[in-house]
Each structure stands twice: as structure tokens, then as C-alpha cells.
Coordinates of C-alpha atoms in Angstrom, one line a residue:
X1 CA 0.6 -0.5 0.1
X2 CA 1.3 3.7 -1.0
X3 CA 1.5 6.9 1.8
X4 CA 1.2 9.4 0.1
X5 CA 2.2 12.9 2.6
X6 CA -0.9 15.3 2.5
X7 CA 0.4 18.9 0.2
X8 CA 2.2 21.0 3.1
X9 CA 3.0 18.9 5.7
X10 CA 7.4 19.2 4.5
X11 CA 7.0 22.8 4.7
X12 CA 5.0 22.1 7.9
X13 CA 7.7 20.3 8.7
X14 CA 11.0 23.1 8.6
X15 CA 8.4 26.6 9.9
X16 CA 8.0 24.8 12.9
X17 CA 11.6 23.8 13.5
X18 CA 12.9 27.2 12.0
X19 CA 10.4 28.4 15.1
X20 CA 11.3 25.9 17.8
X21 CA 15.0 26.7 17.1
X22 CA 15.1 30.8 17.0
X23 CA 11.6 30.6 20.5
X24 CA 11.9 27.9 22.2
X25 CA 9.6 24.1 21.7
X26 CA 7.0 25.7 24.5
X27 CA 7.1 29.4 22.6
X28 CA 4.8 26.8 19.4
X29 CA 2.7 25.5 21.4
X30 CA -0.1 28.1 20.8
X31 CA 0.6 28.0 17.9
X32 CA -2.5 26.9 15.7
X33 CA -2.4 24.7 13.2
X34 CA -4.1 27.2 10.4
X35 CA -1.1 29.9 12.7
X36 CA 2.2 27.3 11.3
X37 CA 1.0 27.8 7.5
X38 CA 0.2 30.7 7.6
X39 CA 3.9 31.5 9.4
X40 CA 3.2 33.4 12.3
X41 CA 5.8 34.3 14.3
X42 CA 5.1 33.5 18.3
X43 CA 5.1 36.9 20.2
X44 CA 7.4 36.5 23.1
X45 CA 5.6 38.3 26.1
X46 CA 8.1 40.7 28.0
X47 CA 6.3 39.4 31.4
X48 CA 6.3 35.6 30.6
X49 CA 8.6 32.5 31.8
X50 CA 11.3 32.5 29.6
X51 CA 12.0 28.8 28.9
X52 CA 15.0 27.4 31.4
X53 CA 18.5 25.9 29.9
X54 CA 17.5 23.0 29.9
X55 CA 14.4 23.6 27.5
X56 CA 16.7 24.8 25.3
X57 CA 19.1 21.7 25.5
X58 CA 15.8 19.7 24.0
X59 CA 15.7 21.9 21.5
X60 CA 17.1 20.2 18.7
X61 CA 19.9 22.3 16.5
X62 CA 20.8 22.2 12.9
X63 CA 23.8 22.0 11.9
X64 CA 25.2 25.3 9.7
X65 CA 26.7 24.1 6.3
X66 CA 30.3 22.9 5.7
X67 CA 33.0 25.6 4.4
X68 CA 33.8 23.0 1.5
X69 CA 31.9 20.3 0.5
X70 CA 32.6 17.2 0.2
X71 CA 33.0 17.2 -3.6
X72 CA 34.8 20.4 -4.0
X73 CA 37.6 19.3 -1.6
X74 CA 38.4 16.6 -4.1
X75 CA 40.3 19.1 -6.4
X76 CA 40.6 22.0 -4.1
X77 CA 44.7 22.6 -2.5
X78 CA 44.5 20.4 0.8
X79 CA 45.2 23.7 2.9
X80 CA 42.0 25.3 1.8
X81 CA 39.6 26.7 4.7
X82 CA 37.0 28.2 2.7
X83 CA 36.4 28.7 -0.6
X84 CA 38.1 32.0 -0.7
X85 CA 41.9 33.0 -2.8
X86 CA 41.0 29.2 -3.1
X87 CA 43.4 27.7 -5.7
X88 CA 42.7 24.2 -7.6
X89 CA 45.3 21.2 -8.2
X90 CA 45.9 21.0 -12.0
X91 CA 46.1 16.8 -11.8
X92 CA 42.6 16.4 -10.4
X93 CA 41.0 18.4 -13.8
X94 CA 40.9 15.3 -16.3
X95 CA 38.8 14.4 -19.6
X96 CA 36.5 11.9 -18.1
X97 CA 33.3 12.5 -16.9
X98 CA 32.0 10.4 -14.0
X99 CA 28.8 9.1 -14.6
X100 CA 26.5 8.8 -10.8
X101 CA 25.0 5.2 -10.5
X102 CA 21.3 4.3 -12.0
X103 CA 19.6 2.9 -9.3
X104 CA 16.0 1.3 -9.8
X105 CA 13.0 3.1 -8.7
X106 CA 11.6 3.1 -5.6
X107 CA 8.3 1.8 -7.1
X108 CA 7.4 0.0 -10.5
X109 CA 6.6 2.0 -13.3
X110 CA 2.8 2.6 -14.6
X111 CA 0.7 0.1 -15.9
X112 CA 1.0 1.3 -20.1
X113 CA -2.3 3.5 -20.9
X114 CA -5.0 1.9 -22.7
X115 CA -4.4 1.6 -26.2
X116 CA -7.2 2.5 -29.2
X117 CA -9.6 0.0 -29.5
X118 CA -8.8 -1.0 -33.3
X119 CA -11.7 -1.2 -36.5
X120 CA -11.4 -3.3 -39.4
X121 CA -12.0 -1.2 -42.4
X122 CA -15.9 -3.2 -42.6
X123 CA -16.5 -2.1 -38.9
X124 CA -15.1 1.7 -40.2
X125 CA -17.7 1.8 -43.4
X126 CA -20.3 0.5 -40.9
X127 CA -19.5 3.3 -38.5
X128 CA -19.1 5.9 -40.9
X129 CA -22.8 5.4 -43.3
X130 CA -24.3 5.8 -39.6
X131 CA -22.8 9.2 -38.9
X132 CA -24.0 9.6 -42.5
X133 CA -27.2 8.4 -41.9
X134 CA -27.7 10.5 -37.8
X135 CA -26.1 14.0 -40.2
X136 CA -29.4 13.1 -43.1
X137 CA -31.6 12.3 -39.8
X138 CA -30.7 16.0 -38.5
X139 CA -31.3 16.9 -41.4
X140 CA -34.6 16.5 -41.6
X141 CA -35.6 17.0 -38.5
X142 CA -34.6 20.0 -39.0
X143 CA -36.3 21.2 -42.7
X144 CA -39.6 19.0 -41.0
X145 CA -39.5 21.7 -38.4
X146 CA -39.7 24.6 -40.7
X147 CA -36.7 25.9 -40.0
X148 CA -34.2 24.6 -42.1
X149 CA -35.2 25.8 -45.6
X150 CA -35.9 22.5 -48.7
X151 CA -33.4 21.5 -51.4
X152 CA -34.6 22.0 -54.3
X153 CA -35.2 19.7 -56.3
X154 CA -32.5 18.1 -59.1
X155 CA -33.8 18.5 -62.1
X156 CA -31.8 17.0 -64.7
X157 CA -33.6 16.1 -68.4
X158 CA -33.1 11.8 -68.0
X159 CA -35.8 12.7 -65.0
X160 CA -37.5 16.1 -66.7
X161 CA -41.1 14.5 -67.1
X162 CA -40.5 12.1 -64.4
X163 CA -39.9 15.7 -61.3
X164 CA -42.3 18.2 -63.5
X165 CA -44.5 16.0 -65.5
X166 CA -46.7 14.9 -62.1
X167 CA -50.0 16.8 -63.5
X168 CA -51.8 17.0 -66.9
X169 CA -51.5 20.9 -66.7
X170 CA -47.5 20.7 -65.8
X171 CA -45.4 23.1 -68.0
X172 CA -43.3 20.5 -68.1
X173 CA -46.2 18.9 -71.3
X174 CA -47.5 22.1 -72.1
X175 CA -43.9 24.2 -72.9
X176 CA -41.8 21.3 -73.0
X177 CA -39.2 23.8 -74.9
X178 CA -38.8 26.6 -72.7
X179 CA -38.5 23.8 -69.4
X180 CA -35.5 22.9 -70.9
X181 CA -34.1 25.8 -71.7
X182 CA -34.0 26.4 -67.1
X183 CA -32.5 23.1 -66.7
X184 CA -30.0 23.4 -69.0
X185 CA -29.8 26.7 -67.3
X186 CA -29.2 25.1 -63.9
X187 CA -26.6 22.5 -65.3
X188 CA -24.3 25.5 -66.0
X189 CA -25.3 27.3 -62.7
X190 CA -23.8 24.1 -59.8
X191 CA -20.7 23.9 -62.8
X192 CA -19.9 27.1 -62.8
X193 CA -20.5 27.4 -58.5
X194 CA -18.7 23.5 -58.5
X195 CA -15.5 25.2 -60.7
X196 CA -15.1 28.2 -58.2
X197 CA -15.8 26.1 -55.3
X198 CA -12.6 24.4 -56.6
X199 CA -10.4 28.5 -57.5
X200 CA -11.1 29.4 -54.6
X201 CA -10.0 25.8 -52.7
X202 CA -7.8 25.8 -55.7
X203 CA -3.6 26.1 -53.7
X204 CA -0.9 29.6 -55.0
X205 CA 2.2 28.2 -57.0
X206 CA 4.3 29.4 -52.9
X207 CA 1.7 27.3 -51.4
X208 CA 2.5 24.0 -52.9
X209 CA 6.5 24.3 -52.7
X210 CA 5.4 25.0 -48.4
X211 CA 2.8 22.1 -48.3
X212 CA 5.1 20.1 -49.6
X213 CA 8.7 21.4 -47.4
X214 CA 5.5 20.4 -44.4
X215 CA 4.7 17.5 -45.5
X216 CA 9.2 16.7 -46.1
X217 CA 9.9 18.1 -42.6
X218 CA 7.2 16.1 -40.7
X219 CA 5.4 19.8 -39.9
X220 CA 2.8 22.3 -39.5
X221 CA 2.0 23.8 -43.3
X222 CA 2.1 27.6 -42.0
X223 CA 5.2 27.3 -39.2
X224 CA 7.7 28.3 -41.5
X225 CA 9.4 25.1 -42.0
X226 CA 13.5 25.2 -43.0
X227 CA 15.5 22.2 -44.3
X228 CA 18.6 24.4 -42.8
X229 CA 17.3 24.9 -39.1
X230 CA 16.1 20.9 -39.4
X231 CA 19.7 19.9 -40.4
X232 CA 21.1 22.2 -37.4
X233 CA 18.7 21.0 -34.4
X234 CA 18.5 17.4 -34.3
X235 CA 22.0 16.4 -36.6
X236 CA 22.2 15.6 -40.3
X237 CA 21.8 12.7 -41.9
X238 CA 24.2 11.6 -44.4
X239 CA 24.0 9.0 -46.7
X240 CA 27.7 7.6 -48.9
X241 CA 26.6 4.9 -52.3
X242 CA 29.6 3.4 -54.4
X243 CA 28.0 3.2 -57.9
X244 CA 30.9 0.8 -59.5
X245 CA 34.8 0.0 -59.0
X246 CA 38.4 2.2 -59.8
X247 CA 38.5 -0.9 -62.0
X248 CA 36.2 -1.2 -64.4
X249 CA 36.5 1.1 -67.4
X250 CA 33.5 3.2 -67.7
X251 CA 31.9 5.3 -65.2
X252 CA 27.6 4.8 -64.3
X253 CA 27.4 8.8 -63.7
X254 CA 28.8 9.0 -67.8
X255 CA 25.3 7.6 -68.8
X256 CA 22.6 10.9 -69.1
X257 CA 20.4 9.4 -68.5
X258 CA 21.6 7.7 -64.3
X259 CA 23.3 11.5 -63.8
X260 CA 20.2 12.9 -65.0
X261 CA 18.1 10.6 -62.0
X262 CA 20.9 10.9 -59.0
X263 CA 20.7 15.0 -59.5
X264 CA 16.5 15.6 -59.5
X265 CA 16.1 13.6 -57.3
X266 CA 18.7 14.6 -55.1
X267 CA 16.6 18.8 -55.6
X268 CA 13.6 17.9 -55.3
X269 CA 14.5 16.2 -51.3
X270 CA 15.6 19.4 -51.2
X271 CA 19.1 17.5 -50.2
X272 CA 23.0 18.4 -50.5
X273 CA 25.8 16.6 -51.3
X274 CA 28.2 16.2 -54.6
X275 CA 28.4 12.6 -57.2
X276 CA 32.3 12.4 -57.3
X277 CA 33.1 10.2 -60.5
X278 CA 37.0 8.6 -60.0
X279 CA 37.8 5.7 -63.1
X280 CA 35.0 3.6 -63.2
X281 CA 33.2 4.3 -59.7
X282 CA 30.7 7.0 -58.7
X283 CA 30.4 7.8 -54.7
X284 CA 27.4 10.2 -54.0
X285 CA 26.9 11.3 -50.7
X286 CA 24.2 13.6 -49.6
X287 CA 23.1 15.3 -46.4
X288 CA 19.2 15.9 -46.0
X289 CA 16.5 14.9 -43.3
X290 CA 15.0 11.7 -42.8
X291 CA 12.2 10.7 -44.9
X292 CA 14.6 12.5 -48.3
X293 CA 16.7 9.7 -47.8
X294 CA 14.9 6.9 -46.9
X295 CA 13.4 7.7 -50.3
X296 CA 16.6 8.7 -52.1
X297 CA 17.3 4.9 -51.1
X298 CA 15.2 3.4 -52.6
X299 CA 16.1 5.4 -55.7
X300 CA 19.2 4.1 -55.9
X301 CA 19.5 0.9 -54.3
X302 CA 15.6 -0.2 -55.8
X303 CA 14.9 1.7 -58.6
X304 CA 17.8 2.9 -60.9
X305 CA 19.0 0.0 -64.2
X306 CA 22.4 0.4 -63.1
X307 CA 23.6 -1.8 -66.5
X308 CA 20.9 -0.1 -69.3
X309 CA 23.4 -1.1 -71.7
X310 CA 23.7 -4.9 -71.5
X311 CA 20.2 -5.2 -72.2
X312 CA 20.9 -3.9 -75.2
X313 CA 24.3 -5.7 -76.0
X314 CA 22.1 -9.1 -75.2
X315 CA 19.3 -7.7 -77.7
X316 CA 21.4 -7.3 -80.0
X317 CA 22.5 -10.4 -80.2
X318 CA 19.4 -12.3 -80.2
X319 CA 18.4 -9.6 -82.8
X320 CA 21.5 -10.8 -84.8
X321 CA 21.0 -15.3 -84.8
X322 CA 17.6 -14.4 -85.2
X323 CA 19.3 -13.0 -88.9
X324 CA 21.6 -15.1 -88.9
X325 CA 19.0 -18.3 -88.7
X326 CA 17.5 -17.4 -91.8
X327 CA 14.5 -14.4 -90.3
X328 CA 15.6 -11.1 -91.0
X329 CA 13.6 -9.3 -88.3
X330 CA 16.7 -7.6 -87.1
X331 CA 16.7 -3.7 -86.4
X332 CA 18.1 -1.6 -89.0
X333 CA 20.6 0.1 -86.9
X334 CA 22.0 -3.1 -84.8
X335 CA 25.1 -3.9 -87.5
X336 CA 27.1 -6.8 -86.2
X337 CA 29.9 -6.1 -84.2
X338 CA 32.9 -6.6 -87.3
X339 CA 35.7 -7.2 -84.6
X340 CA 36.9 -8.0 -81.0
X341 CA 38.2 -3.9 -81.1
X342 CA 34.0 -3.0 -82.2
X343 CA 33.0 -4.6 -80.2
X344 CA 34.6 -3.4 -77.3
X345 CA 35.0 0.4 -78.3
X346 CA 30.7 -0.3 -78.0
X347 CA 31.5 -1.4 -74.6
X348 CA 33.6 2.0 -74.0
X349 CA 36.9 -0.1 -73.5
X350 CA 39.8 1.3 -74.8
X351 CA 42.5 -1.0 -72.9
X352 CA 42.8 -3.6 -74.0
X353 CA 44.4 -5.3 -72.1
X354 CA 42.4 -5.8 -69.3
X355 CA 38.8 -6.3 -71.8
X356 CA 37.7 -9.2 -70.5
X357 CA 38.2 -8.2 -67.3
X358 CA 36.4 -4.8 -68.5
X359 CA 32.9 -6.2 -70.1
X360 CA 33.3 -8.2 -67.1
X361 CA 32.8 -5.9 -64.9
X362 CA 30.5 -3.5 -66.6
X363 CA 28.1 -6.6 -67.0
X364 CA 28.1 -6.2 -62.9
X365 CA 27.5 -3.5 -61.1
X366 CA 25.8 -2.1 -58.8
X367 CA 25.1 0.9 -56.5
X368 CA 26.7 -0.6 -52.1
X369 CA 24.6 2.0 -48.8
X370 CA 28.8 2.2 -47.6
X371 CA 27.9 4.3 -44.8
X372 CA 24.3 5.8 -43.0
X373 CA 24.4 7.3 -40.2
X374 CA 23.8 11.6 -38.6
X375 CA 26.6 14.0 -37.9
X376 CA 27.1 17.0 -35.3
X377 CA 26.7 19.2 -39.3
X378 CA 26.9 19.7 -42.4
X379 CA 29.5 19.8 -45.0
X380 CA 28.1 21.1 -48.0
X381 CA 26.6 24.1 -49.1
X382 CA 24.5 25.0 -51.7
X383 CA 23.4 22.5 -54.8
X384 CA 24.2 18.6 -54.8
X385 CA 26.4 18.5 -58.1
X386 CA 28.2 16.1 -60.0
X387 CA 32.1 17.0 -59.9
X388 CA 34.7 14.6 -62.0
X389 CA 38.6 14.0 -61.3
X390 CA 41.4 13.4 -63.4
X391 CA 42.5 10.6 -60.9
X392 CA 43.1 10.4 -56.8
X393 CA 45.1 13.4 -56.0
X394 CA 42.4 15.7 -57.4
X395 CA 40.0 12.9 -55.4
X396 CA 41.5 13.6 -52.0
X397 CA 41.8 16.9 -52.6
X398 CA 37.5 17.9 -53.7
X399 CA 35.9 15.5 -50.8
X400 CA 39.7 17.1 -49.0
X401 CA 38.2 21.0 -48.8
X402 CA 34.8 19.5 -47.1
X403 CA 36.6 17.7 -44.7
X404 CA 35.4 14.0 -46.1
X405 CA 38.2 12.4 -47.3
X406 CA 37.7 10.1 -44.4
X407 CA 34.6 8.8 -47.5
X408 CA 36.7 8.1 -50.2
X409 CA 39.2 5.8 -48.3
X410 CA 36.2 3.6 -47.0
X411 CA 35.4 4.1 -50.3
X412 CA 38.6 2.3 -51.9
X413 CA 39.0 0.6 -48.8
X414 CA 36.3 -1.9 -49.5

């Protein structure tokens, strides 16, 4: 069972102790509980009998605070008396931090709050249907009581005679042309009203851009969210991708389509970074909010086909084989390579010494996520860019300017 303390109990005990120390224990007997809570001091009467020394000895006294606390004596000089003009020992202050020992709380953790009832799709539809029926029933009741104007019948050309042609003396029978013209006018009026409502609800380009950014940052629209402010507050998520290998004969981002996808998606997701082209390897470093990182990771690892030329070469072989068998269905621009040099030239290989290795490496180009984590500060400023380097020295110079040359060491060493 729990033993709760009444509100104000500790304040009352402290006040009583201070009064006993100042006036003696007998001076506090005449005070009521309301006076003690109000903080009234007992009035010492000149003709009252003062407490004796024996009574004064029974009074509980509090020790004054020490001149130097025990935790400060560990770093102060040995002959220190107080904090005035006291020097500390430099060797006592180190770079290490002493963490207190974690102690379990005396009480058990409170039970988790009740979880909301999860409904099935069928139950949600049923509740939505019941809400609509209740709302429609309330509207009909207001119309029956005369508090709400009944809606006008929605007359169309398809239900013209059903709505207006019930009586033989109706205008729909004697002058259908006029009634049809009125129906056309009502339909156009309804269409204009719908277009006006859509136009009123349509967002301006600035509002649409603000809504997209707020959805990306996970903030409310109108709060003025900024990517730099969010990254400065929560840290900068960074992802490092390696596409291809340095030994490959052709860089994957030399393909304009792949380079466009990598660059434009980084701009659309408000990401900064660089795509460094070094030999046959592309080192892609991107910085952005977590949602942008999740989108970009799907793009790099799943959506982009990093071997677009392999399928084309396979199609060429199939087409040539079909033509050799007697079927002349090959496209006119698909010509058979004259020799091995012509084939390697189509593959983008110029070094015949490593021709076989380059062909195999070209066919297995893939994207790898080397590292993903959070940095304290962004390393790149401005928009995402693609930069080609001549050699490793040039690549190191580019990354050293941003202070992230360790990413190149990680890509070359793994």
C-alpha cells in the first residue's frame, strides 16, 4: 500500500523547526495549525516565563553548512579553509566524466495507457455510414420543423418528366422547350459553382511548395519550416553510396540518364552533397532529412537499373542470331560488330589488356550503401552537384575541402 504525504507537510515541519530554534519549543505550543501554515511568528510577552536552559538544550539545532563541500575538497588544495582565494589542483581535473550509478526507482513503472480500439475496414465503413445517416436524419428533422429551407429538386434532362411531369397541367407538358432551357441554365450554374469552389480551394504555387516542404520535414504547414533549421536542431543524416568500381572501364554516371536521375532526385528532396566520379567508380554523398534519405535510398538501391547497356547488348545478340537463322526481323541500326575491337569500343573499353575484366565488370555494376549515420554539421553547401576528377589526388583534394576525405578511404578500402 502507498503512503502519501499530505500537501504542505514538509513546509509545516520546516517552519516548526525554524520557530523552535529561534523561540524555543514551548513558544510554539500556542500556535494553531492555521497559524503555523500562515507562517505567523509567536509574540514573546515581556512578563511571560522564558524557557530554562534545560528546555533550550532539548531544542533540535541544525548544523550550519560546511565551509567547503566534500565534493569540492577533491579538487582544491589540501590547506584550503573556504572558497575565498582558494586554488585548485590541475591534476585533479581530467577529461573523464564520472557518471552516477543508475539506481532503480523505488516504485514500479506505471502500467501502459489503454490502447485505442482498432477497427476493421468493415467496422469503419459501418460507423461512417451510421454517422452519415444520423446527419441526414437531423437535417430532415430541421426541414420538417421549418428551421431549414428544403433543398430544391435536382432536375436533369433524364428525370424531367418524372420530377415536373406528374400533373397534366404542368409546364413540362405544355412548354417543354422552356423547361429544358431552365434545366440547362441550372446545370451550368451548378458547374460554375463547382468550378468556383475548386478555384477557391486551389493552392497557389508558393502554398503548394510550402505544403510539399512541410510534408517532407514532418511539420505543419504555415510554421515556416526550413531544412537548414531542422538539420541544425536534430543533426545531419548522411548516406554514402558507391556505384561501380575504380577498376571498371566506364563510369556509371557517364550515362546522361543515370546522372539526371541522381541529380534531379537530390534537388527535389532538398538534399546537399556531391557525386564524385573517380575512374569507373561514382561516390555519391548526400545530406538531408530522414524522409529524404529514405526516398533516395530506394532510388539508388532499387529503382535505378545501373546496367542499362547490358539489355541492349543482349537484344543485339538475339536479333543477330535470329537473322542468321533465316529470319530478317533485326532493326536496321543493329549491326553485328566487325571484330573484338569494335565490340569493346561499343562497350566503352579502350584498354585491350584488361578487356575481359572490363567487360565482366561492366556487366555487374551495382550500387552499395557504404555508410549511413548522423553528423553534427553539414559538410556541403548549396545544391547537389556532380564533379569528375582526373585521379585519386584530385578526388582527395575535392573531399578535403569539405572535410569528408574519410568517405573516399572507405570506398577505396572496402
